[in-house]
Amino acid sequence: MANPLKGEVIRLYKTLLYLGREYPQGSAYFRDRLKSAFMKNKDVTDPEKVKKLVARGEFVIKELEALYFLRKYRAMKQRFSSRKVTRHFIGVWIMTIAKKLQLIIKKQTYT
Amino acid sequence: MSGRVLVGVKRVIDYAVKIRVKPDNSGVVTDGVKHSMNPFCEIAVEEAVKLKEKKLIKEVVAVSCGPQQAQETIRTALAMGADRGIHVEVTGKDYDTLGPLQVSKIMAALAKKEDAQLIILGKQAIDDDCNQTGQMTAALLDWPQGTFASEVSMDGDKLKVVREIDGGLETIKINTPAVVTADLRLNTPRYATLPNIMKAKKKKIANVKPADLGVELTSRLEVLRVDEPPQRQAGMKVETVDDLVGKLKEAGRI
């Protein structure tokens, strides 16, 4: 069990657990699924495969951060924004999100 | 030019929490309720950190007024990239009556003490929705203000602020030192990641009492009652136009 990637995997698990505290369906819901996802791959020993799985985890982190941000942004927009100004910004907005997605996809294909 | 930016951060009930009013109508239930940093304050912190990353300023100082727990909020700001924190300790009765005027007095005193070049605040907090602290701070310091900022750019000692106003955008140019309040679209705040929160524990948070700053916290406001918003009345379906007209007449609308 002296896998050099062990620390990496534990760090990923901790980060995801931390992010899960804010999950819309509750942290318990997220924790259960997180655990089973890790347990499912507990016998993977090939470093290449482990690296791939870690990269997938990193991708999930990015997705969660984006999800939380959008959720908060939408709530704030509904509560505090006038429609007129909102319309003005929708175009800008779509562009930023598209760029972000592109970045994520690029990263994903390189790793 | 000191290159120092003060950022105000407020600890509020988390935006996703359903707010409940206390049975005696004296306020809202805060015990055992999840708190987090006011979303507009997050935007303010992000903007300050971005300015620092562009090397336009040198230091970002996060300030929060409140009880011990306010330090958690400061810690979040430090994790997002602020350099150090100032916790202005306000507890008990003083904290209950702490409003925009008191906070802006504290911010103004700190700005002088720290020789700040810029103050960035959120445009309003999602708990009391006052939208006053930035304006009052600017007034107390007699500094220019750029409120509802949706874009900020620095050019020497001048500041260009694009403001969100009714029906459009307004671009103004102001001198520093100045006060800027962040609107929703100023930027997209970064997430305070776990490793960064751990690292933030090494950063310093100074503890200050309002009395040390020579600020008197007495409030001139009294909260009479806090009520839940009225429940929305159920709608009804009508079969024909005549029915609709009849019902509207009944309700005295036409």
Coordinates of C-alpha atoms in Angstrom, one line a residue:
Chain A
M1 CA 0.0 0.0 0.0
A2 CA 3.0 2.2 -0.4
N3 CA 1.4 4.0 -3.3
P4 CA 3.0 7.3 -4.1
L5 CA -0.4 8.6 -5.2
K6 CA -2.0 7.9 -1.9
G7 CA -1.6 11.4 -0.6
E8 CA -3.0 12.8 -3.8
V9 CA -6.1 10.6 -3.4
I10 CA -6.6 11.5 0.2
R11 CA -6.3 15.2 -0.6
L12 CA -8.9 14.8 -3.3
Y13 CA -11.3 13.0 -1.0
K14 CA -10.9 15.7 1.7
T15 CA -11.4 18.5 -0.8
L16 CA -14.6 16.9 -2.1
L17 CA -15.9 16.2 1.4
Y18 CA -15.3 19.8 2.2
L19 CA -17.2 21.0 -0.9
G20 CA -20.0 18.5 -0.2
R21 CA -21.0 20.5 2.9
E22 CA -22.7 23.0 0.6
Y23 CA -24.4 20.4 -1.6
P24 CA -28.1 21.3 -2.3
Q25 CA -29.3 17.8 -1.3
G26 CA -27.3 17.9 1.9
S27 CA -23.9 16.9 3.0
A28 CA -25.0 13.4 4.1
Y29 CA -26.3 12.7 0.6
F30 CA -23.1 13.9 -1.0
R31 CA -20.9 12.0 1.5
D32 CA -22.6 8.7 0.9
R33 CA -22.2 9.0 -2.9
L34 CA -18.6 10.3 -2.6
K35 CA -17.6 7.3 -0.4
S36 CA -19.2 4.7 -2.7
A37 CA -17.5 6.3 -5.7
F38 CA -14.1 6.0 -4.0
M39 CA -14.8 2.5 -2.6
K40 CA -15.8 1.4 -6.1
N41 CA -12.2 2.1 -7.3
K42 CA -10.4 1.0 -4.2
D43 CA -8.6 -1.9 -5.9
V44 CA -7.2 0.2 -8.7
T45 CA -3.4 0.1 -8.4
D46 CA -2.2 1.0 -11.9
P47 CA -0.7 4.5 -11.4
E48 CA -1.9 5.6 -14.9
K49 CA -5.5 4.6 -14.0
V50 CA -5.3 6.2 -10.6
K51 CA -4.0 9.4 -12.2
K52 CA -7.0 9.4 -14.6
L53 CA -9.4 8.9 -11.7
V54 CA -7.9 11.8 -9.8
A55 CA -8.2 14.0 -12.8
R56 CA -11.8 13.1 -13.0
G57 CA -12.1 14.1 -9.4
E58 CA -10.5 17.4 -10.1
F59 CA -13.0 17.9 -12.8
V60 CA -15.9 17.2 -10.4
I61 CA -14.4 19.9 -8.1
K62 CA -14.5 22.4 -10.9
E63 CA -18.0 21.5 -11.7
L64 CA -19.1 21.8 -8.1
E65 CA -17.5 25.2 -7.7
A66 CA -19.3 26.4 -10.9
L67 CA -22.6 24.9 -9.6
Y68 CA -22.4 26.7 -6.3
F69 CA -21.4 30.0 -7.9
L70 CA -24.2 29.9 -10.4
R71 CA -26.7 28.9 -7.7
K72 CA -25.7 31.8 -5.6
Y73 CA -25.6 34.2 -8.5
R74 CA -29.1 33.3 -9.7
A75 CA -30.5 33.7 -6.2
M76 CA -28.9 37.1 -5.9
K77 CA -30.0 38.2 -9.3
Q78 CA -33.6 37.2 -8.6
R79 CA -33.6 39.1 -5.3
F80 CA -31.6 42.2 -6.1
S81 CA -31.5 43.0 -9.9
S82 CA -33.7 45.0 -12.0
R83 CA -34.7 43.3 -15.3
K84 CA -33.4 46.1 -17.6
V85 CA -29.8 45.9 -16.4
T86 CA -30.0 42.1 -16.3
R87 CA -30.8 41.9 -20.0
H88 CA -27.8 44.1 -20.8
F89 CA -25.5 41.6 -19.1
I90 CA -26.9 38.3 -20.3
G91 CA -24.8 38.4 -23.4
V92 CA -21.6 39.1 -21.5
W93 CA -22.5 36.4 -19.1
I94 CA -23.0 33.6 -21.7
M95 CA -19.6 34.5 -23.2
T96 CA -17.9 34.1 -19.8
I97 CA -19.5 30.8 -19.1
A98 CA -18.7 29.5 -22.6
K99 CA -15.1 30.5 -22.1
K100 CA -15.0 28.8 -18.7
L101 CA -16.5 25.6 -20.1
Q102 CA -13.9 25.7 -23.0
L103 CA -11.1 25.9 -20.4
I104 CA -12.5 23.0 -18.5
I105 CA -12.9 20.9 -21.6
K106 CA -9.4 21.8 -22.8
K107 CA -8.0 20.7 -19.4
Q108 CA -10.0 17.6 -19.5
T109 CA -8.7 16.5 -23.0
Y110 CA -5.1 17.2 -22.1
T111 CA -5.0 15.3 -18.8
Chain B
M1 CA 0.1 56.3 -2.1
S2 CA 0.0 53.6 0.5
G3 CA -1.5 51.0 -1.9
R4 CA -3.6 49.6 0.9
V5 CA -7.2 48.5 0.3
L6 CA -9.7 48.0 3.1
V7 CA -12.4 45.5 2.4
G8 CA -15.4 45.2 4.6
V9 CA -16.8 41.7 5.1
K10 CA -20.1 41.0 6.9
R11 CA -21.1 37.7 8.5
V12 CA -24.8 37.1 7.6
I13 CA -27.2 34.2 7.6
D14 CA -26.4 32.1 4.5
Y15 CA -28.4 33.0 1.4
A16 CA -29.8 29.5 1.0
V17 CA -31.3 29.4 4.6
K18 CA -35.0 29.9 5.0
I19 CA -35.3 32.9 7.4
R20 CA -37.6 32.5 10.4
V21 CA -38.9 35.3 12.5
K22 CA -38.7 35.0 16.3
P23 CA -42.1 34.4 17.9
D24 CA -41.9 37.7 19.8
N25 CA -41.3 39.6 16.6
S26 CA -38.1 41.1 17.9
G27 CA -35.9 39.8 15.1
V28 CA -35.0 36.7 13.2
V29 CA -33.7 33.4 14.5
T30 CA -29.9 33.3 14.3
D31 CA -29.0 30.6 16.8
G32 CA -27.9 27.3 15.2
V33 CA -28.4 28.8 11.7
K34 CA -25.7 28.5 9.0
H35 CA -23.9 31.8 8.5
S36 CA -21.5 32.7 5.7
M37 CA -19.9 35.8 4.1
N38 CA -22.4 38.2 2.5
P39 CA -22.3 37.5 -1.3
F40 CA -21.6 41.1 -2.1
C41 CA -18.7 41.2 0.3
E42 CA -17.3 38.2 -1.5
I43 CA -17.4 40.2 -4.7
A44 CA -15.7 43.1 -2.9
V45 CA -12.9 40.8 -1.7
E46 CA -12.5 39.3 -5.1
E47 CA -12.1 42.8 -6.7
A48 CA -9.5 43.8 -4.2
V49 CA -7.5 40.6 -4.7
K50 CA -7.7 41.0 -8.4
L51 CA -6.3 44.6 -8.1
K52 CA -3.5 43.2 -6.1
E53 CA -2.8 40.4 -8.6
K54 CA -2.6 43.2 -11.3
K55 CA 0.0 44.9 -9.0
L56 CA -2.1 48.0 -8.9
I57 CA -2.2 47.9 -5.1
K58 CA 0.0 46.4 -2.5
E59 CA -2.0 45.1 0.4
V60 CA -5.6 43.9 1.0
V61 CA -6.9 44.2 4.5
A62 CA -10.2 42.4 5.4
V63 CA -12.3 44.1 8.1
S64 CA -15.3 42.7 10.0
C65 CA -17.3 44.0 12.9
G66 CA -19.0 41.6 15.2
P67 CA -18.6 38.8 17.8
Q68 CA -16.0 36.1 17.9
Q69 CA -17.6 34.3 14.9
A70 CA -16.8 37.3 12.6
Q71 CA -13.3 35.9 12.6
E72 CA -14.5 32.9 10.5
T73 CA -15.7 35.4 7.9
I74 CA -12.4 37.2 7.9
R75 CA -10.7 33.8 7.6
T76 CA -12.7 33.2 4.4
A77 CA -11.6 36.5 3.0
L78 CA -8.0 35.6 3.9
A79 CA -8.4 32.3 2.1
M80 CA -9.6 34.2 -1.0
G81 CA -6.4 36.2 -1.0
A82 CA -6.6 39.0 1.5
D83 CA -3.3 39.6 3.3
R84 CA -4.4 40.3 6.8
G85 CA -7.5 40.9 8.8
I86 CA -8.9 43.3 11.4
H87 CA -11.6 42.0 13.7
V88 CA -13.5 44.9 15.3
E89 CA -15.0 43.2 18.3
V90 CA -18.6 44.2 18.9
T91 CA -20.7 41.9 21.1
G92 CA -24.0 41.7 23.0
K93 CA -26.3 44.6 22.9
D94 CA -23.9 46.7 20.8
Y95 CA -24.0 44.0 18.1
D96 CA -27.8 43.8 18.1
T97 CA -28.1 47.5 17.4
L98 CA -25.0 47.7 15.1
G99 CA -26.1 49.4 11.9
P100 CA -24.7 51.0 8.8
L101 CA -23.9 54.3 10.6
Q102 CA -21.9 52.6 13.3
V103 CA -20.0 50.4 10.9
S104 CA -19.2 53.3 8.6
K105 CA -17.8 55.2 11.6
I106 CA -15.6 52.2 12.3
M107 CA -14.5 51.9 8.6
A108 CA -13.8 55.6 8.4
A109 CA -11.6 55.5 11.6
L110 CA -9.8 52.4 10.3
A111 CA -9.2 54.0 6.9
K112 CA -7.4 56.9 8.6
K113 CA -5.5 54.7 11.0
E114 CA -4.4 52.3 8.3
D115 CA -3.8 55.1 5.7
A116 CA -6.0 53.3 3.2
Q117 CA -6.0 54.3 -0.4
L118 CA -9.3 52.6 -1.3
I119 CA -12.2 51.0 0.6
I120 CA -14.2 48.4 -1.2
L121 CA -17.5 47.2 0.3
G122 CA -20.4 45.2 -0.9
K123 CA -23.3 47.4 -2.1
Q124 CA -25.6 45.9 0.6
A125 CA -25.9 43.0 2.9
I126 CA -28.5 40.3 2.3
D127 CA -29.7 40.4 5.9
D128 CA -30.7 44.0 6.5
D129 CA -30.6 45.2 2.9
C130 CA -29.6 48.7 4.0
N131 CA -27.3 49.7 1.1
Q132 CA -25.9 52.6 3.2
T133 CA -22.5 51.7 4.7
G134 CA -20.5 52.6 1.6
Q135 CA -22.2 55.9 1.1
M136 CA -22.0 56.9 4.7
T137 CA -18.3 55.9 4.9
A138 CA -17.5 58.1 1.9
A139 CA -19.4 61.0 3.5
L140 CA -17.7 60.6 6.9
L141 CA -14.3 60.6 5.2
D142 CA -15.3 63.2 2.6
W143 CA -14.0 60.9 -0.1
P144 CA -15.4 60.4 -3.6
Q145 CA -17.6 57.3 -4.0
G146 CA -18.3 54.9 -6.8
T147 CA -21.3 52.9 -5.8
F148 CA -22.9 49.9 -7.6
A149 CA -19.7 49.2 -9.4
S150 CA -19.9 46.8 -12.3
E151 CA -16.4 47.5 -13.5
V152 CA -13.4 49.1 -11.8
S153 CA -10.1 50.1 -13.4
M154 CA -7.2 52.0 -11.8
D155 CA -5.1 54.5 -13.5
G156 CA -2.5 56.1 -11.2
D157 CA -4.4 57.9 -8.5
K158 CA -7.6 58.0 -10.6
L159 CA -10.3 55.4 -10.6
K160 CA -12.7 54.6 -13.4
V161 CA -15.9 53.1 -12.2
V162 CA -18.7 51.8 -14.4
R163 CA -21.9 52.0 -12.3
E164 CA -25.1 50.1 -12.7
I165 CA -27.9 52.6 -12.6
D166 CA -31.6 52.3 -13.6
G167 CA -31.8 51.5 -17.3
G168 CA -28.1 51.4 -18.1
L169 CA -24.6 52.0 -17.1
E170 CA -22.8 55.2 -16.0
T171 CA -19.0 55.6 -16.2
I172 CA -17.4 58.0 -13.7
K173 CA -13.8 59.0 -13.0
I174 CA -12.9 59.7 -9.4
N175 CA -9.8 60.5 -7.4
T176 CA -8.4 58.2 -4.8
P177 CA -8.7 57.8 -1.9
A178 CA -12.2 56.6 -2.6
V179 CA -15.0 54.3 -1.6
V180 CA -16.3 51.7 -4.0
T181 CA -19.3 49.5 -3.5
A182 CA -19.6 46.3 -5.5
D183 CA -22.6 45.3 -7.5
L184 CA -23.5 41.7 -8.4
R185 CA -21.7 41.7 -11.8
L186 CA -18.4 43.2 -10.9
N187 CA -16.7 39.9 -11.0
T188 CA -17.1 36.2 -10.2
P189 CA -15.7 35.5 -6.7
R190 CA -13.3 32.6 -6.4
Y191 CA -14.1 29.7 -4.1
A192 CA -12.3 29.6 -0.8
T193 CA -10.7 26.2 -1.2
L194 CA -9.8 23.9 1.7
P195 CA -6.0 24.2 1.2
N196 CA -6.3 28.0 1.0
I197 CA -8.4 28.1 4.2
M198 CA -5.7 26.1 5.9
K199 CA -3.0 28.5 4.7
A200 CA -5.2 31.4 5.8
K201 CA -4.8 30.2 9.4
K202 CA -1.2 31.5 9.3
K203 CA -2.3 35.0 8.3
K204 CA -2.7 37.6 11.1
I205 CA -6.0 38.9 12.4
A206 CA -5.7 41.9 14.6
N207 CA -8.3 42.4 17.3
V208 CA -9.5 46.0 17.8
K209 CA -12.2 47.4 20.1
P210 CA -14.4 50.3 18.8
A211 CA -13.3 52.3 21.8
D212 CA -9.7 52.0 20.7
L213 CA -10.8 53.7 17.4
G214 CA -12.7 56.4 19.3
V215 CA -16.0 55.3 17.9
E216 CA -19.2 55.6 19.9
L217 CA -21.6 52.8 19.0
T218 CA -24.9 54.2 20.3
S219 CA -27.7 53.7 17.8
R220 CA -30.5 56.2 17.1
L221 CA -32.7 53.5 15.6
E222 CA -35.1 51.3 17.4
V223 CA -36.5 48.2 15.8
L224 CA -40.2 48.1 16.6
R225 CA -41.3 44.9 15.0
V226 CA -40.1 42.3 12.6
D227 CA -42.7 40.4 10.6
E228 CA -42.7 37.6 8.0
P229 CA -43.7 38.8 4.5
P230 CA -47.4 38.4 3.9
Q231 CA -48.4 35.0 2.5
R232 CA -49.4 35.1 -1.2
Q233 CA -53.1 34.7 -1.7
A234 CA -54.2 31.7 -3.8
G235 CA -55.3 32.5 -7.3
M236 CA -58.4 31.2 -9.1
K237 CA -59.4 30.0 -12.6
V238 CA -62.3 31.5 -14.5
E239 CA -64.2 29.9 -17.4
T240 CA -65.2 32.8 -19.5
V241 CA -64.3 36.5 -20.1
D242 CA -67.6 37.5 -18.5
D243 CA -66.7 35.5 -15.4
L244 CA -63.4 37.3 -15.3
V245 CA -65.0 40.8 -15.7
G246 CA -67.5 39.9 -13.0
K247 CA -64.9 38.7 -10.6
L248 CA -62.7 41.8 -11.2
K249 CA -65.8 44.1 -10.6
E250 CA -66.5 42.1 -7.4
A251 CA -63.0 42.8 -6.2
G252 CA -63.3 46.4 -7.1
R253 CA -60.4 46.4 -9.6
I254 CA -62.4 47.8 -12.5

